[in-house]
PDB file of C-alpha atoms in Angstrom:
ATOM      1  CA  MET A 195    -131.747  63.957 -58.017  1.00 49.00           C
ATOM      2  CA  ASN A 196    -132.360  60.282 -57.856  1.00 52.00           C
ATOM      3  CA  ASN A 197    -132.641  58.780 -61.343  1.00 56.00           C
ATOM      4  CA  PRO A 198    -134.552  55.476 -61.269  1.00 56.00           C
ATOM      5  CA  ALA A 199    -132.494  54.153 -64.270  1.00 53.00           C
ATOM      6  CA  THR A 200    -129.182  54.997 -62.710  1.00 56.00           C
ATOM      7  CA  HIS A 201    -130.178  53.327 -59.345  1.00 54.00           C
ATOM      8  CA  LYS A 202    -131.194  50.277 -61.237  1.00 54.00           C
ATOM      9  CA  ARG A 203    -127.911  49.929 -63.012  1.00 57.00           C
ATOM     10  CA  ALA A 204    -125.950  50.452 -59.871  1.00 53.00           C
ATOM     11  CA  GLU A 205    -127.838  47.420 -58.214  1.00 58.00           C
ATOM     12  CA  ILE A 206    -127.137  45.158 -61.217  1.00 53.00           C
ATOM     13  CA  HIS A 207    -123.465  46.088 -61.165  1.00 55.00           C
ATOM     14  CA  GLU A 208    -123.163  45.348 -57.428  1.00 57.00           C
ATOM     15  CA  HIS A 209    -125.058  42.052 -57.880  1.00 52.00           C
ATOM     16  CA  ARG A 210    -122.641  41.038 -60.666  1.00 53.00           C
ATOM     17  CA  ARG A 211    -119.599  41.943 -58.553  1.00 55.00           C
ATOM     18  CA  ALA A 212    -120.883  39.760 -55.585  1.00 50.00           C
ATOM     19  CA  SER A 213    -121.611  36.723 -57.913  1.00 50.00           C
ATOM     20  CA  SER A 214    -118.133  37.069 -59.303  1.00 49.00           C
ATOM     21  CA  SER A 215    -116.562  37.093 -55.873  1.00 49.00           C
ATOM     22  CA  ILE A 216    -118.469  33.984 -54.900  1.00 47.00           C
ATOM     23  CA  GLY A 217    -117.415  32.264 -58.185  1.00 48.00           C
ATOM     24  CA  VAL A 218    -113.685  32.509 -57.544  1.00 50.00           C
ATOM     25  CA  ARG A 219    -113.591  31.540 -54.007  1.00 60.00           C
ATOM     26  CA  GLY A 220    -111.031  28.641 -53.542  1.00 64.00           C
ATOM     27  CA  PHE A 221    -110.125  26.184 -50.828  1.00 70.00           C
ATOM     28  CA  THR A 222    -108.887  27.353 -47.471  1.00 83.00           C
ATOM     29  CA  LEU A 223    -105.495  26.213 -46.122  1.00 79.00           C
ATOM     30  CA  VAL A 224    -107.257  24.022 -43.664  1.00 78.00           C
ATOM     31  CA  GLU A 225    -109.275  22.406 -46.378  1.00 76.00           C
ATOM     32  CA  LEU A 226    -106.180  21.717 -48.415  1.00 80.00           C
ATOM     33  CA  VAL A 227    -104.321  20.220 -45.424  1.00 79.00           C
ATOM     34  CA  ILE A 228    -107.237  17.941 -44.729  1.00 80.00           C
ATOM     35  CA  VAL A 229    -107.312  16.608 -48.417  1.00 77.00           C
ATOM     36  CA  ILE A 230    -103.593  15.981 -48.296  1.00 83.00           C
ATOM     37  CA  ALA A 231    -103.798  14.166 -45.076  1.00 79.00           C
ATOM     38  CA  LEU A 232    -106.755  11.990 -46.349  1.00 79.00           C
ATOM     39  CA  THR A 233    -104.981  11.362 -49.643  1.00 82.00           C
ATOM     40  CA  GLY A 234    -101.845  10.250 -47.772  1.00 77.00           C
ATOM     41  CA  VAL A 235    -103.937   7.739 -45.545  1.00 76.00           C
ATOM     42  CA  ILE A 236    -105.652   6.297 -48.562  1.00 77.00           C
ATOM     43  CA  ALA A 237    -102.193   5.936 -50.369  1.00 75.00           C
ATOM     44  CA  ALA A 238    -100.661   4.260 -47.312  1.00 73.00           C
ATOM     45  CA  GLY A 239    -103.528   1.764 -47.135  1.00 71.00           C
ATOM     46  CA  LEU A 240    -103.167   0.888 -50.767  1.00 66.00           C
ATOM     47  CA  MET A 241     -99.479   0.452 -50.497  1.00 70.00           C
ATOM     48  CA  VAL A 242     -99.885  -2.303 -47.825  1.00 69.00           C
ATOM     49  CA  PHE A 243    -101.590  -4.375 -50.715  1.00 68.00           C
ATOM     50  CA  PHE A 244     -99.486  -3.183 -53.665  1.00 66.00           C
ATOM     51  CA  ILE A 245     -95.904  -3.473 -52.211  1.00 67.00           C
ATOM     52  CA  PRO A 246     -96.008  -7.185 -51.552  1.00 71.00           C
ATOM     53  CA  ALA A 247     -97.665  -7.851 -55.024  1.00 65.00           C
ATOM     54  CA  THR A 248     -94.962  -5.748 -56.623  1.00 70.00           C
ATOM     55  CA  ASN A 249     -92.143  -7.479 -54.741  1.00 68.00           C
ATOM     56  CA  SER A 250     -93.566 -10.946 -55.414  1.00 75.00           C
ATOM     57  CA  TYR A 251     -93.660  -9.977 -59.223  1.00 68.00           C
ATOM     58  CA  PHE A 252     -90.051  -8.924 -59.363  1.00 73.00           C
ATOM     59  CA  ASP A 253     -88.940 -11.975 -57.281  1.00 77.00           C
ATOM     60  CA  ALA A 254     -90.762 -14.351 -59.625  1.00 84.00           C
ATOM     61  CA  ARG A 255     -89.142 -12.468 -62.624  1.00 88.00           C
ATOM     62  CA  ARG A 256     -85.752 -12.949 -61.075  1.00 88.00           C
ATOM     63  CA  ARG A 257     -86.218 -16.543 -60.248  1.00 90.00           C
ATOM     64  CA  ALA A 258     -87.491 -17.246 -63.836  1.00 93.00           C
ATOM     65  CA  GLY A 259     -84.378 -15.588 -65.194  1.00 94.00           C
ATOM     66  CA  LEU A 260     -82.006 -17.605 -62.857  1.00 95.00           C
ATOM     67  CA  THR A 261     -83.790 -20.768 -63.926  1.00 95.00           C
ATOM     68  CA  ASP A 262     -83.390 -20.003 -67.627  1.00 96.00           C
ATOM     69  CA  ASN A 263     -79.722 -19.077 -67.167  1.00 96.00           C
ATOM     70  CA  ALA A 264     -78.917 -22.315 -65.181  1.00 97.00           C
ATOM     71  CA  ASP A 265     -80.928 -24.495 -67.561  1.00 96.00           C
ATOM     72  CA  THR A 266     -79.151 -23.074 -70.621  1.00 97.00           C
ATOM     73  CA  ALA A 267     -75.673 -23.538 -69.021  1.00 97.00           C
ATOM     74  CA  LEU A 268     -76.446 -27.139 -68.018  1.00 97.00           C
ATOM     75  CA  ARG A 269     -77.852 -28.037 -71.453  1.00 96.00           C
ATOM     76  CA  ARG A 270     -74.778 -26.467 -73.182  1.00 97.00           C
ATOM     77  CA  MET A 271     -72.361 -28.482 -71.046  1.00 97.00           C
ATOM     78  CA  ALA A 272     -74.464 -31.721 -71.633  1.00 96.00           C
ATOM     79  CA  ARG A 273     -74.441 -31.181 -75.441  1.00 96.00           C
ATOM     80  CA  ASP A 274     -70.479 -31.031 -75.329  1.00 97.00           C
ATOM     81  CA  ILE A 275     -70.320 -33.968 -73.107  1.00 96.00           C
ATOM     82  CA  ARG A 276     -72.380 -36.062 -75.395  1.00 94.00           C
ATOM     83  CA  MET A 277     -70.420 -34.983 -78.403  1.00 95.00           C
ATOM     84  CA  ALA A 278     -67.115 -35.581 -76.783  1.00 96.00           C
ATOM     85  CA  VAL A 279     -64.327 -37.921 -77.951  1.00 96.00           C
ATOM     86  CA  PRO A 280     -64.657 -41.256 -76.098  1.00 94.00           C
ATOM     87  CA  ASN A 281     -62.648 -41.213 -72.808  1.00 94.00           C
ATOM     88  CA  SER A 282     -61.654 -37.593 -73.434  1.00 95.00           C
ATOM     89  CA  ILE A 283     -63.309 -36.082 -70.145  1.00 96.00           C
ATOM     90  CA  ARG A 284     -60.771 -35.157 -67.404  1.00 96.00           C
ATOM     91  CA  SER A 285     -61.963 -33.663 -64.108  1.00 96.00           C
ATOM     92  CA  PRO A 286     -59.234 -32.326 -61.800  1.00 96.00           C
ATOM     93  CA  SER A 287     -61.684 -30.747 -59.497  1.00 96.00           C
ATOM     94  CA  ASN A 288     -65.541 -30.651 -58.774  1.00 97.00           C
ATOM     95  CA  HIS A 289     -65.417 -27.122 -60.023  1.00 97.00           C
ATOM     96  CA  CYS A 290     -64.173 -27.912 -63.522  1.00 98.00           C
ATOM     97  CA  PHE A 291     -63.770 -30.528 -66.252  1.00 98.00           C
ATOM     98  CA  GLU A 292     -62.095 -30.893 -69.514  1.00 98.00           C
ATOM     99  CA  LEU A 293     -63.355 -32.536 -72.774  1.00 97.00           C
ATOM    100  CA  LEU A 294     -62.626 -32.709 -76.489  1.00 97.00           C
ATOM    101  CA  PRO A 295     -65.786 -31.993 -78.575  1.00 96.00           C
ATOM    102  CA  THR A 296     -66.194 -33.590 -81.936  1.00 97.00           C
ATOM    103  CA  ILE A 297     -67.856 -31.942 -85.046  1.00 97.00           C
ATOM    104  CA  THR A 298     -68.573 -35.183 -86.875  1.00 97.00           C
ATOM    105  CA  GLY A 299     -67.503 -38.813 -87.252  1.00 96.00           C
ATOM    106  CA  GLY A 300     -68.240 -42.122 -88.984  1.00 96.00           C
ATOM    107  CA  ARG A 301     -66.911 -45.513 -90.174  1.00 97.00           C
ATOM    108  CA  TYR A 302     -63.716 -46.102 -92.115  1.00 97.00           C
ATOM    109  CA  ARG A 303     -62.614 -48.848 -94.456  1.00 96.00           C
ATOM    110  CA  LEU A 304     -61.212 -51.794 -92.491  1.00 95.00           C
ATOM    111  CA  ALA A 305     -60.078 -53.942 -95.634  1.00 94.00           C
ATOM    112  CA  SER A 306     -59.328 -53.516 -99.380  1.00 94.00           C
ATOM    113  CA  ASP A 307     -62.202 -53.704-101.914  1.00 94.00           C
ATOM    114  CA  VAL A 308     -61.096 -56.950-103.442  1.00 91.00           C
ATOM    115  CA  THR A 309     -64.069 -56.802-105.838  1.00 92.00           C
ATOM    116  CA  ASN A 310     -63.506 -53.325-107.375  1.00 92.00           C
ATOM    117  CA  ASP A 311     -59.797 -52.831-106.982  1.00 93.00           C
ATOM    118  CA  ALA A 312     -58.143 -53.259-110.314  1.00 88.00           C
ATOM    119  CA  ALA A 313     -55.181 -55.753-110.689  1.00 86.00           C
ATOM    120  CA  THR A 314     -53.015 -52.776-111.724  1.00 88.00           C
ATOM    121  CA  CYS A 315     -54.278 -50.072-109.389  1.00 91.00           C
ATOM    122  CA  THR A 316     -51.891 -47.858-107.488  1.00 91.00           C
ATOM    123  CA  THR A 317     -51.935 -46.354-104.032  1.00 88.00           C
ATOM    124  CA  ALA A 318     -53.856 -43.381-105.499  1.00 90.00           C
ATOM    125  CA  THR A 319     -56.450 -45.534-107.464  1.00 93.00           C
ATOM    126  CA  CYS A 320     -56.916 -48.551-105.014  1.00 95.00           C
ATOM    127  CA  SER A 321     -59.171 -48.463-102.157  1.00 96.00           C
ATOM    128  CA  MET A 322     -57.626 -47.337 -98.985  1.00 96.00           C
ATOM    129  CA  PRO A 323     -58.352 -49.200 -95.695  1.00 96.00           C
ATOM    130  CA  LEU A 324     -56.875 -48.308 -92.365  1.00 95.00           C
ATOM    131  CA  ASP A 325     -54.518 -50.949 -91.018  1.00 91.00           C
ATOM    132  CA  THR A 326     -53.778 -50.433 -87.384  1.00 92.00           C
ATOM    133  CA  SER A 327     -50.859 -52.937 -87.412  1.00 92.00           C
ATOM    134  CA  GLN A 328     -48.695 -50.299 -89.064  1.00 93.00           C
ATOM    135  CA  PRO A 329     -48.427 -46.592 -89.732  1.00 95.00           C
ATOM    136  CA  SER A 330     -51.057 -45.296 -91.987  1.00 95.00           C
ATOM    137  CA  THR A 331     -51.433 -42.278 -94.160  1.00 96.00           C
ATOM    138  CA  GLY A 332     -55.195 -42.269 -94.716  1.00 97.00           C
ATOM    139  CA  PHE A 333     -58.477 -44.153 -95.159  1.00 97.00           C
ATOM    140  CA  ASP A 334     -61.799 -44.201 -97.122  1.00 97.00           C
ATOM    141  CA  VAL A 335     -64.848 -42.991 -95.281  1.00 98.00           C
ATOM    142  CA  LEU A 336     -67.718 -45.474 -95.673  1.00 96.00           C
ATOM    143  CA  SER A 337     -70.526 -43.507 -93.877  1.00 95.00           C
ATOM    144  CA  PRO A 338     -71.742 -39.924 -94.742  1.00 94.00           C
ATOM    145  CA  MET A 339     -70.407 -37.240 -92.437  1.00 95.00           C
ATOM    146  CA  SER A 340     -72.852 -34.622 -91.152  1.00 91.00           C
ATOM    147  CA  THR A 341     -70.054 -32.002 -91.428  1.00 93.00           C
ATOM    148  CA  LEU A 342     -67.174 -32.227 -93.732  1.00 95.00           C
ATOM    149  CA  PRO A 343     -63.770 -31.585 -91.884  1.00 96.00           C
ATOM    150  CA  ALA A 344     -61.172 -29.123 -92.920  1.00 97.00           C
ATOM    151  CA  VAL A 345     -57.295 -29.514 -93.363  1.00 97.00           C
ATOM    152  CA  GLY A 346     -55.751 -29.046 -89.984  1.00 97.00           C
ATOM    153  CA  ASP A 347     -58.613 -30.770 -88.170  1.00 98.00           C
ATOM    154  CA  TRP A 348     -57.773 -33.925 -86.208  1.00 98.00           C
ATOM    155  CA  VAL A 349     -59.082 -37.495 -86.800  1.00 98.00           C
ATOM    156  CA  VAL A 350     -59.164 -39.421 -83.595  1.00 98.00           C
ATOM    157  CA  ILE A 351     -59.207 -43.380 -83.567  1.00 97.00           C
ATOM    158  CA  GLY A 352     -59.248 -45.987 -80.816  1.00 95.00           C
ATOM    159  CA  ASN A 353     -58.972 -43.551 -77.881  1.00 95.00           C
ATOM    160  CA  GLN A 354     -59.265 -45.657 -74.666  1.00 92.00           C
ATOM    161  CA  ASN A 355     -57.393 -43.559 -72.212  1.00 91.00           C
ATOM    162  CA  PRO A 356     -57.983 -39.966 -71.322  1.00 91.00           C
ATOM    163  CA  ASN A 357     -54.510 -38.847 -71.774  1.00 95.00           C
ATOM    164  CA  ASP A 358     -53.964 -40.614 -75.154  1.00 96.00           C
ATOM    165  CA  VAL A 359     -55.698 -38.250 -77.303  1.00 97.00           C
ATOM    166  CA  TYR A 360     -54.171 -35.090 -75.658  1.00 97.00           C
ATOM    167  CA  ALA A 361     -50.731 -36.722 -75.968  1.00 97.00           C
ATOM    168  CA  GLY A 362     -51.290 -37.475 -79.569  1.00 97.00           C
ATOM    169  CA  THR A 363     -51.195 -41.188 -79.495  1.00 96.00           C
ATOM    170  CA  THR A 364     -54.669 -41.546 -81.065  1.00 97.00           C
ATOM    171  CA  ARG A 365     -55.009 -38.500 -83.227  1.00 97.00           C
ATOM    172  CA  ALA A 366     -53.531 -37.313 -86.502  1.00 98.00           C
ATOM    173  CA  ALA A 367     -53.799 -34.007 -88.261  1.00 98.00           C
ATOM    174  CA  ILE A 368     -55.704 -34.012 -91.570  1.00 98.00           C
ATOM    175  CA  THR A 369     -53.644 -32.993 -94.501  1.00 98.00           C
ATOM    176  CA  ALA A 370     -56.057 -33.556 -97.436  1.00 97.00           C
ATOM    177  CA  ILE A 371     -59.688 -34.342 -98.035  1.00 97.00           C
ATOM    178  CA  ALA A 372     -60.830 -35.680-101.386  1.00 96.00           C
ATOM    179  CA  SER A 373     -63.590 -37.817-103.076  1.00 94.00           C
ATOM    180  CA  SER A 374     -62.594 -41.557-103.155  1.00 93.00           C
ATOM    181  CA  PRO A 375     -61.340 -42.568-106.448  1.00 92.00           C
ATOM    182  CA  GLN A 376     -64.448 -44.858-106.996  1.00 92.00           C
ATOM    183  CA  ALA A 377     -67.872 -44.510-105.392  1.00 92.00           C
ATOM    184  CA  THR A 378     -67.620 -48.096-104.350  1.00 93.00           C
ATOM    185  CA  PHE A 379     -64.608 -47.261-102.121  1.00 95.00           C
ATOM    186  CA  GLY A 380     -66.467 -44.811 -99.943  1.00 95.00           C
ATOM    187  CA  GLN A 381     -67.767 -41.181 -99.517  1.00 94.00           C
ATOM    188  CA  GLN A 382     -64.437 -39.362 -99.034  1.00 96.00           C
ATOM    189  CA  ARG A 383     -60.869 -40.122 -98.487  1.00 97.00           C
ATOM    190  CA  LEU A 384     -58.961 -38.496 -95.610  1.00 98.00           C
ATOM    191  CA  SER A 385     -55.159 -38.308 -95.725  1.00 97.00           C
ATOM    192  CA  PHE A 386     -52.710 -37.437 -92.890  1.00 97.00           C
ATOM    193  CA  ASN A 387     -49.048 -37.785 -92.248  1.00 96.00           C
ATOM    194  CA  ALA A 388     -47.965 -41.395 -91.377  1.00 96.00           C
ATOM    195  CA  HIS A 389     -49.322 -42.268 -87.956  1.00 97.00           C
ATOM    196  CA  GLN A 390     -49.618 -45.468 -85.959  1.00 96.00           C
ATOM    197  CA  PHE A 391     -53.059 -45.765 -84.378  1.00 96.00           C
ATOM    198  CA  PRO A 392     -53.630 -48.242 -81.398  1.00 94.00           C
ATOM    199  CA  LEU A 393     -52.593 -51.703 -82.339  1.00 92.00           C
ATOM    200  CA  GLY A 394     -55.435 -54.220 -82.626  1.00 87.00           C
ATOM    201  CA  TYR A 395     -58.271 -51.685 -82.652  1.00 91.00           C
ATOM    202  CA  ALA A 396     -60.996 -53.012 -85.065  1.00 90.00           C
ATOM    203  CA  GLY A 397     -63.944 -50.894 -84.139  1.00 92.00           C
ATOM    204  CA  GLY A 398     -63.986 -49.203 -87.458  1.00 95.00           C
ATOM    205  CA  ARG A 399     -65.043 -45.848 -85.906  1.00 97.00           C
ATOM    206  CA  PHE A 400     -63.362 -42.427 -86.057  1.00 97.00           C
ATOM    207  CA  SER A 401     -64.090 -38.873 -84.665  1.00 97.00           C
ATOM    208  CA  ILE A 402     -63.209 -35.553 -86.046  1.00 98.00           C
ATOM    209  CA  VAL A 403     -62.102 -32.749 -83.782  1.00 98.00           C
ATOM    210  CA  ALA A 404     -61.982 -29.161 -85.128  1.00 97.00           C
ATOM    211  CA  ASN A 405     -58.527 -27.441 -84.920  1.00 96.00           C
ATOM    212  CA  ASN A 406     -60.232 -24.316 -83.666  1.00 94.00           C
ATOM    213  CA  GLY A 407     -57.050 -22.157 -84.048  1.00 93.00           C
ATOM    214  CA  ASN A 408     -54.879 -24.742 -82.316  1.00 93.00           C
ATOM    215  CA  ALA A 409     -57.362 -24.737 -79.355  1.00 96.00           C
ATOM    216  CA  PRO A 410     -59.498 -27.676 -79.739  1.00 97.00           C
ATOM    217  CA  ALA A 411     -59.931 -28.821 -76.096  1.00 97.00           C
ATOM    218  CA  VAL A 412     -62.607 -27.226 -74.006  1.00 98.00           C
ATOM    219  CA  PHE A 413     -62.618 -26.498 -70.160  1.00 97.00           C
ATOM    220  CA  TYR A 414     -65.666 -25.643 -68.196  1.00 98.00           C
ATOM    221  CA  VAL A 415     -64.584 -23.728 -65.074  1.00 98.00           C
ATOM    222  CA  CYS A 416     -66.765 -22.508 -62.228  1.00 97.00           C
ATOM    223  CA  GLU A 417     -64.707 -19.772 -60.542  1.00 97.00           C
ATOM    224  CA  GLY A 418     -65.363 -17.800 -57.458  1.00 96.00           C
ATOM    225  CA  ALA A 419     -68.425 -19.797 -56.346  1.00 96.00           C
ATOM    226  CA  ASP A 420     -67.875 -20.358 -52.704  1.00 95.00           C
ATOM    227  CA  GLY A 421     -71.401 -21.026 -51.555  1.00 95.00           C
ATOM    228  CA  THR A 422     -72.043 -17.376 -50.266  1.00 95.00           C
ATOM    229  CA  VAL A 423     -73.410 -14.153 -51.776  1.00 96.00           C
ATOM    230  CA  ASP A 424     -72.243 -10.494 -51.927  1.00 96.00           C
ATOM    231  CA  ALA A 425     -73.859  -7.616 -50.138  1.00 95.00           C
ATOM    232  CA  GLN A 426     -76.511  -7.408 -52.846  1.00 95.00           C
ATOM    233  CA  GLY A 427     -77.442 -11.034 -52.463  1.00 95.00           C
ATOM    234  CA  ASN A 428     -75.773 -12.031 -55.769  1.00 96.00           C
ATOM    235  CA  GLY A 429     -73.785 -15.232 -56.274  1.00 97.00           C
ATOM    236  CA  LYS A 430     -70.108 -14.363 -56.554  1.00 97.00           C
ATOM    237  CA  GLY A 431     -69.169 -16.908 -59.070  1.00 97.00           C
ATOM    238  CA  THR A 432     -68.956 -17.221 -62.785  1.00 98.00           C
ATOM    239  CA  LEU A 433     -69.136 -20.304 -65.070  1.00 98.00           C
ATOM    240  CA  TYR A 434     -66.713 -20.076 -68.080  1.00 98.00           C
ATOM    241  CA  ARG A 435     -66.071 -22.019 -71.294  1.00 98.00           C
ATOM    242  CA  LEU A 436     -62.372 -22.029 -72.172  1.00 96.00           C
ATOM    243  CA  HIS A 437     -60.680 -23.160 -75.426  1.00 96.00           C
ATOM    244  CA  HIS A 438     -57.013 -24.287 -75.173  1.00 95.00           C
ATOM    245  CA  GLY A 439     -54.531 -26.561 -76.741  1.00 96.00           C
ATOM    246  CA  PHE A 440     -53.699 -30.188 -75.975  1.00 96.00           C
ATOM    247  CA  THR A 441     -52.157 -30.802 -72.609  1.00 95.00           C
ATOM    248  CA  PRO A 442     -50.563 -34.311 -72.553  1.00 96.00           C
ATOM    249  CA  ALA A 443     -50.536 -34.576 -68.615  1.00 96.00           C
ATOM    250  CA  TYR A 444     -53.693 -35.095 -66.658  1.00 96.00           C
ATOM    251  CA  PRO A 445     -54.527 -31.504 -65.244  1.00 96.00           C
ATOM    252  CA  THR A 446     -54.172 -31.191 -61.561  1.00 96.00           C
ATOM    253  CA  ALA A 447     -56.078 -27.962 -61.133  1.00 96.00           C
ATOM    254  CA  CYS A 448     -58.665 -25.743 -62.814  1.00 96.00           C
ATOM    255  CA  PRO A 449     -56.848 -23.478 -65.316  1.00 96.00           C
ATOM    256  CA  ALA A 450     -56.950 -19.588 -65.436  1.00 95.00           C
ATOM    257  CA  THR A 451     -59.973 -18.047 -67.074  1.00 95.00           C
ATOM    258  CA  ALA A 452     -58.401 -15.087 -68.833  1.00 92.00           C
ATOM    259  CA  ASP A 453     -60.139 -14.380 -72.111  1.00 88.00           C
ATOM    260  CA  ALA A 454     -62.575 -17.198 -71.496  1.00 96.00           C
ATOM    261  CA  ALA A 455     -66.246 -16.956 -72.634  1.00 97.00           C
ATOM    262  CA  VAL A 456     -68.746 -16.377 -69.949  1.00 98.00           C
ATOM    263  CA  VAL A 457     -71.586 -19.090 -69.780  1.00 98.00           C
ATOM    264  CA  THR A 458     -73.406 -17.654 -66.865  1.00 97.00           C
ATOM    265  CA  ARG A 459     -72.829 -15.301 -63.828  1.00 97.00           C
ATOM    266  CA  ASN A 460     -74.234 -15.094 -60.300  1.00 97.00           C
ATOM    267  CA  VAL A 461     -73.106 -18.571 -59.472  1.00 98.00           C
ATOM    268  CA  ARG A 462     -73.446 -19.127 -55.774  1.00 97.00           C
ATOM    269  CA  SER A 463     -72.119 -22.796 -55.916  1.00 97.00           C
ATOM    270  CA  CYS A 464     -71.449 -25.598 -58.288  1.00 97.00           C
ATOM    271  CA  ASN A 465     -70.639 -29.218 -58.389  1.00 97.00           C
ATOM    272  CA  PHE A 466     -69.411 -31.374 -61.164  1.00 98.00           C
ATOM    273  CA  VAL A 467     -68.837 -35.225 -60.739  1.00 96.00           C
ATOM    274  CA  TYR A 468     -67.568 -37.509 -63.348  1.00 95.00           C
ATOM    275  CA  ASN A 469     -67.797 -41.236 -63.110  1.00 92.00           C
ATOM    276  CA  PRO A 470     -65.922 -42.770 -66.091  1.00 87.00           C
ATOM    277  CA  THR A 471     -66.922 -46.514 -65.452  1.00 81.00           C
ATOM    278  CA  ILE A 472     -70.648 -46.639 -64.588  1.00 67.00           C
ATOM    279  CA  GLY A 473     -72.494 -49.830 -65.373  1.00 59.00           C
ATOM    280  CA  SER A 474     -71.471 -53.345 -65.615  1.00 51.00           C
ATOM    281  CA  THR A 475     -69.719 -53.182 -68.883  1.00 53.00           C
ATOM    282  CA  GLN A 476     -67.644 -50.072 -67.886  1.00 59.00           C
ATOM    283  CA  GLN A 477     -68.332 -48.637 -71.312  1.00 74.00           C
ATOM    284  CA  ARG A 478     -70.574 -45.690 -70.179  1.00 82.00           C
ATOM    285  CA  GLY A 479     -69.611 -42.814 -68.098  1.00 89.00           C
ATOM    286  CA  PHE A 480     -71.773 -40.351 -66.268  1.00 92.00           C
ATOM    287  CA  VAL A 481     -71.271 -36.563 -65.540  1.00 95.00           C
ATOM    288  CA  TRP A 482     -73.392 -34.965 -62.711  1.00 96.00           C
ATOM    289  CA  MET A 483     -73.740 -31.289 -62.787  1.00 97.00           C
ATOM    290  CA  GLN A 484     -75.299 -28.894 -60.201  1.00 97.00           C
ATOM    291  CA  LEU A 485     -75.646 -25.108 -60.319  1.00 98.00           C
ATOM    292  CA  ASP A 486     -76.884 -22.768 -57.695  1.00 98.00           C
ATOM    293  CA  LEU A 487     -77.496 -19.302 -58.982  1.00 97.00           C
ATOM    294  CA  SER A 488     -78.400 -16.179 -56.801  1.00 96.00           C
ATOM    295  CA  ASP A 489     -79.773 -12.744 -57.588  1.00 94.00           C
ATOM    296  CA  SER A 490     -80.895 -10.295 -54.908  1.00 92.00           C
ATOM    297  CA  ASN A 491     -81.195 -13.094 -52.447  1.00 92.00           C
ATOM    298  CA  GLU A 492     -83.324 -15.144 -54.678  1.00 92.00           C
ATOM    299  CA  THR A 493     -81.814 -18.618 -55.390  1.00 93.00           C
ATOM    300  CA  VAL A 494     -82.503 -21.374 -57.769  1.00 96.00           C
ATOM    301  CA  SER A 495     -80.803 -24.850 -57.838  1.00 96.00           C
ATOM    302  CA  LEU A 496     -80.700 -27.004 -60.933  1.00 97.00           C
ATOM    303  CA  SER A 497     -79.056 -30.447 -61.366  1.00 96.00           C
ATOM    304  CA  PHE A 498     -78.544 -32.300 -64.683  1.00 95.00           C
ATOM    305  CA  GLY A 499     -76.965 -35.582 -65.575  1.00 94.00           C
ATOM    306  CA  ALA A 500     -75.346 -36.560 -68.916  1.00 94.00           C
ATOM    307  CA  HIS A 501     -74.218 -39.968 -70.063  1.00 91.00           C
ATOM    308  CA  VAL A 502     -70.922 -40.353 -71.778  1.00 91.00           C
ATOM    309  CA  ASP A 503     -70.259 -42.850 -74.554  1.00 87.00           C
ATOM    310  CA  ASN A 504     -66.680 -44.222 -73.698  1.00 89.00           C
ATOM    311  CA  VAL A 505     -66.793 -46.881 -76.517  1.00 88.00           C
ATOM    312  CA  PRO A 506     -64.045 -45.799 -78.976  1.00 88.00           C
TER     313      PRO A 506
END
């Protein structure tokens, strides 16, 4: 017996089942392959434009880093050169040079204070000039010092030849630092063991070199920079800053760099040229410095010149 209500419900159920089947129908394998292929083509086309831009960005970033490293290294060397003891630069090779940095300096008393010295004053209470005609044990400092020296630091006076200060002819170790007995005598009084400074020097100037753990001298050494790069396109050399003790004889080669501080890496080539007698008066020197740094086949080359005051 056909029941109209039952038949109607069956039609509705069949319609819902058909609608549900249509709603869950997905992509066919062919459609997916086509979509993947089109996506690949579009991505490949976009990469043609994006890869050069990306490479250019990283290349520019490497060049900027190399430029900053080279500039910082050159400026650091130039600062030490300008603050060096007069005539203390020694250059055994175009890959290295030595100098003696100062921490401060000033003017010393050249003659006794005849106005303020008492008639009965003693060595401790009189003014103390430096007499270069005989061994001296100290002097009054007339000008303010930007940095006060310490016991053990070196006072350098009248250095006219590169080897003199290293050999000890023009330097003496400070044994005491005190205020002058009277304000009219000077700012401070520096004492040291009896030392004969260069005869006849009347410039009145002195420099102070820090003891720095008995390693006051500085060597800048460019090691391993042969003008080539490694398999990754990086410079194979390294620039070092080395502290060491006094060496009386003029160095004949760059020293070993064990335990030296690294100034910059990736050095492809370097060149240091020192002219101690530039100018008509031969009282000014000049150091020419060039660094070539390479990173991933990107290379920058910077040059810098620093004037040297060789007037003691």
